Amino acid sequence: MKQYSKLIRNLFVIVIISSLLVSCLKEVKERSEIKNADYGIVIHGGAGYMVPEWYSEEQIKAYEEKLNEALKTGQSILKNGGTSLDAVEATIKILEDSPLFNAGKGAVFTSNGKNELDAAIMNGADLNCGAVAGVTTTKNPISLARLVMEKSKHVFMAREGAEKFGRANGIETVDPEYFYTDKAWHSLQKAKEKELENEKLGTVGCAALDKHGNLAAGTSTGGMTNKRFGRIGDVPVIGAGTYANNATCAISCTGHGEFFIRNVVAHDISALMEYKGLTFDEASEKVINDKLVKVKGDGGMIGIDRNGNVAMKFNTKGMFRGFILEDGKPVIKIFKD
Amino acid sequence: MKQYSKLIRNLFVIVIISSLLVSCLKEVKERSEIKNADYGIVIHGGAGYMVPEWYSEEQIKAYEEKLNEALKTGQSILKNGGTSLDAVEATIKILEDSPLFNAGKGAVFTSNGKNELDAAIMNGADLNCGAVAGVTTTKNPISLARLVMEKSKHVFMAREGAEKFGRANGIETVDPEYFYTDKAWHSLQKAKEKELENEKLGTVGCAALDKHGNLAAGTSTGGMTNKRFGRIGDVPVIGAGTYANNATCAISCTGHGEFFIRNVVAHDISALMEYKGLTFDEASEKVINDKLVKVKGDGGMIGIDRNGNVAMKFNTKGMFRGFILEDGKPVIKIFKD
């Protein structure tokens, strides 16, 4: 009888030690290994201080329809076995071609009345990436960023040089007039009256997981209204506004770019997953609603991890956002839940 | 007797469980908490394929003397209780003012015969940072980067805009002719003959820990010889070529910039320390001599952590490098040990 009780106690001790060790080392890994979807796509159209009162029903409908169109474009590529890179580029092009967002067609004006656009794209499979800053005649900066990634030895090109490279490789260019919209022009006049540089709502971004298990992310922006001094924000800074890594997740950010650069936001979320074992949701929450909030860094992020888990976090009043997973049901939101 | 043996065994079990838990959770933290020095400074003048046979005794002496002068300048600031930011800026200015390195005075030429300089600086105390890209008339780009950090709302400015901001704030400018050196000009002619863009040796960088426990890092470069297309490398990309965080370390990188951007090298080293508990030496070794080697990303890094531990890692033949800690003995090296 005594021997049995001894044996039982020893077994008990062994079980305790093992379970402590296992939970200490593996718990988080197991949590993050839960497969949520085989493929999916998530987008944003900028975060900011928007509240329902600011928008008419018509405006809300216009935003929702455009976000839906963009999502469906990407999802259809993924559904047919296309790559996450193709889905990200095609989806962002839809948003760039719309005057609703501060990217491509709807880009805001600099203080001297120009439109200077930035974009970046990253392939999670091999960490290759491309970024462009300050382009003025490229219709779809996201496509130029992809061209830089795939057809040049470089990853980051600026201004005339970037556009020269684009033209040499057949990228679609437009007259700078193309980027004129009344909305952006009036926004500049208002900003000038107040002598402010405004981080206008509307940077766009996309992240996708394809059927092959590859992640990609991209971001495109027209920058700040009334921007001076050749300021570059976080969008073309890989690791800050855009990051993708098959080991973790794909992310696109939007917000007060300076804070996203200082905090290397997109890479920080990935590192918290890879090195500290946080889930995608926990890591995104930590960076956007803890670290950034502490330094008053306004903005948000969207992304998808390698298991198809979606995160859409923001510390502002709202964020144009949405996702579709393999089930095909789009979820689109603007304001807080 | 039996009771004692029981007690002893129970105590033994408790000790085992506790030590397992403690070692599991704290071991690495303890390792990294060992204080090495109260203050110190570390520099580089570029990594690359240099071997002793390439240099005359005179040349080696000239490099060593300049590295020594730079180190002593920074160390004297730190010794007198100055800040790591002041030490980093003053040290890099010495290297920028020398024609020996590819930064400031010794900057290489772009394909159209211009000198376009990039620089960045970061304050580990508050994660504030400043970066400039493509400046052509600023004598000391590292000082302009600091000005962007301290006197603007932005962290990253490019080209004419950056210089306009600098001039408005009293930064020292020079005629572009100032950056002419025979060495850089001949290097361009050679590169043109071979139709190559060369990542020339000689980007400079510095990291420092001051007596107040604050870390800072900075990097300055003339970019690539025969560079086209407005290419931006890793130097002004915070998190890639430059990063400082009082929680971990201060780092400046040098090498094939594209790989340093893709791998977010400087922030990755910091994240491996903060989130995975690696020591500074282990984290730097992992990124430079494992991750980067796997993708053939040539280059190196120097840095100092919050406990005064120095790392100087490179996967090339050599790297101009050196450090001084509080003991005041400079260590300067060029080739592999």
XYZ file of C-alpha atoms in Angstrom, chain B residues 101-251:
151
model
C 35.287 57.189 -45.588
C 32.194 57.112 -47.813
C 30.309 59.744 -45.821
C 30.420 63.535 -45.820
C 33.625 64.778 -47.500
C 34.553 61.343 -48.909
C 31.103 60.507 -50.337
C 31.032 58.524 -53.584
C 29.476 59.753 -56.839
C 26.126 58.818 -58.377
C 25.982 57.813 -62.056
C 25.427 61.447 -63.064
C 28.433 62.679 -61.111
C 26.698 64.000 -58.003
C 27.164 63.279 -54.316
C 23.945 62.351 -52.540
C 24.248 61.729 -48.816
C 22.012 59.907 -46.312
C 22.140 59.848 -42.518
C 20.101 58.899 -39.457
C 20.309 59.285 -35.700
C 18.211 57.779 -32.910
C 17.818 58.500 -29.202
C 17.307 55.353 -27.136
C 15.761 57.269 -24.236
C 12.524 58.209 -26.042
C 12.852 56.439 -29.428
C 12.922 59.817 -31.134
C 14.867 59.792 -34.376
C 15.764 61.791 -37.472
C 16.794 60.754 -40.957
C 17.693 62.488 -44.209
C 18.103 61.084 -47.718
C 19.707 62.482 -50.857
C 21.153 65.740 -49.530
C 23.801 67.416 -51.676
C 24.991 70.584 -49.904
C 24.881 69.709 -46.200
C 28.426 69.421 -44.821
C 27.464 67.076 -41.989
C 24.342 65.041 -42.752
C 24.401 63.525 -39.237
C 23.813 67.027 -37.808
C 20.929 67.585 -40.225
C 19.420 64.253 -39.144
C 19.657 65.418 -35.533
C 18.055 68.740 -36.465
C 15.150 66.863 -38.100
C 14.783 64.847 -34.883
C 14.891 67.803 -32.521
C 13.453 70.763 -34.445
C 10.825 69.278 -36.765
C 7.635 67.315 -36.275
C 8.948 64.773 -38.752
C 11.518 62.025 -38.590
C 12.405 61.494 -42.261
C 13.056 64.193 -44.877
C 14.438 63.936 -48.391
C 16.528 65.992 -50.784
C 15.846 69.702 -51.412
C 13.142 69.755 -48.743
C 15.517 68.428 -46.117
C 18.172 70.989 -47.057
C 15.684 73.846 -47.117
C 14.717 72.890 -43.577
C 18.398 72.674 -42.626
C 19.242 76.093 -44.035
C 16.237 77.651 -42.286
C 17.682 76.271 -39.063
C 21.281 77.345 -39.575
C 22.877 74.083 -40.663
C 26.319 74.440 -42.296
C 26.142 74.066 -46.076
C 28.880 73.774 -48.671
C 29.192 74.036 -52.416
C 28.592 70.550 -53.902
C 32.225 70.798 -55.132
C 33.305 70.291 -51.506
C 32.483 66.595 -51.801
C 34.838 66.060 -54.747
C 37.701 63.657 -54.043
C 39.937 62.095 -56.687
C 39.422 58.703 -55.105
C 35.615 58.816 -55.350
C 35.775 60.230 -58.906
C 38.064 57.461 -60.132
C 35.885 54.939 -58.404
C 32.921 56.220 -60.450
C 34.872 55.954 -63.732
C 35.824 52.366 -62.931
C 32.246 51.485 -61.980
C 30.968 53.038 -65.231
C 33.395 50.995 -67.307
C 32.007 47.854 -65.726
C 28.429 49.197 -65.646
C 28.210 48.373 -61.978
C 26.660 50.061 -59.005
C 29.123 49.405 -56.199
C 28.361 49.492 -52.512
C 31.675 51.153 -51.712
C 33.355 50.581 -48.391
C 33.125 53.318 -45.916
C 29.672 54.080 -44.519
C 30.349 55.340 -40.998
C 28.447 54.785 -37.780
C 28.582 55.150 -34.041
C 26.743 53.935 -30.953
C 27.203 55.161 -27.407
C 26.077 54.603 -23.816
C 26.396 57.607 -21.528
C 26.791 57.886 -17.739
C 23.071 58.606 -17.446
C 22.261 55.175 -18.904
C 21.033 56.561 -22.227
C 21.844 54.934 -25.547
C 22.115 56.584 -28.983
C 23.146 55.490 -32.472
C 23.858 57.197 -35.780
C 24.913 56.306 -39.313
C 26.070 58.399 -42.300
C 26.839 57.423 -45.889
C 27.511 58.609 -49.416
C 25.588 55.633 -50.789
C 26.635 53.546 -53.777
C 29.137 54.476 -56.474
C 27.387 54.894 -59.857
C 23.995 54.800 -58.108
C 20.991 55.426 -60.355
C 17.275 55.818 -59.979
C 17.243 57.726 -56.671
C 18.021 54.539 -54.759
C 17.748 54.848 -50.969
C 19.670 52.335 -48.883
C 19.277 51.173 -45.307
C 21.017 54.079 -43.600
C 18.025 56.449 -43.295
C 15.599 53.562 -42.728
C 15.117 53.478 -38.950
C 15.142 49.863 -37.745
C 17.232 48.697 -40.720
C 20.588 50.522 -40.539
C 20.151 52.471 -37.311
C 18.289 51.763 -34.055
C 18.585 52.696 -30.387
C 16.394 51.716 -27.453
C 17.337 52.131 -23.777
C 15.587 48.815 -23.078
C 18.136 46.945 -25.177
C 20.941 48.416 -27.279
C 22.142 51.002 -29.822
C 23.203 49.808 -33.275
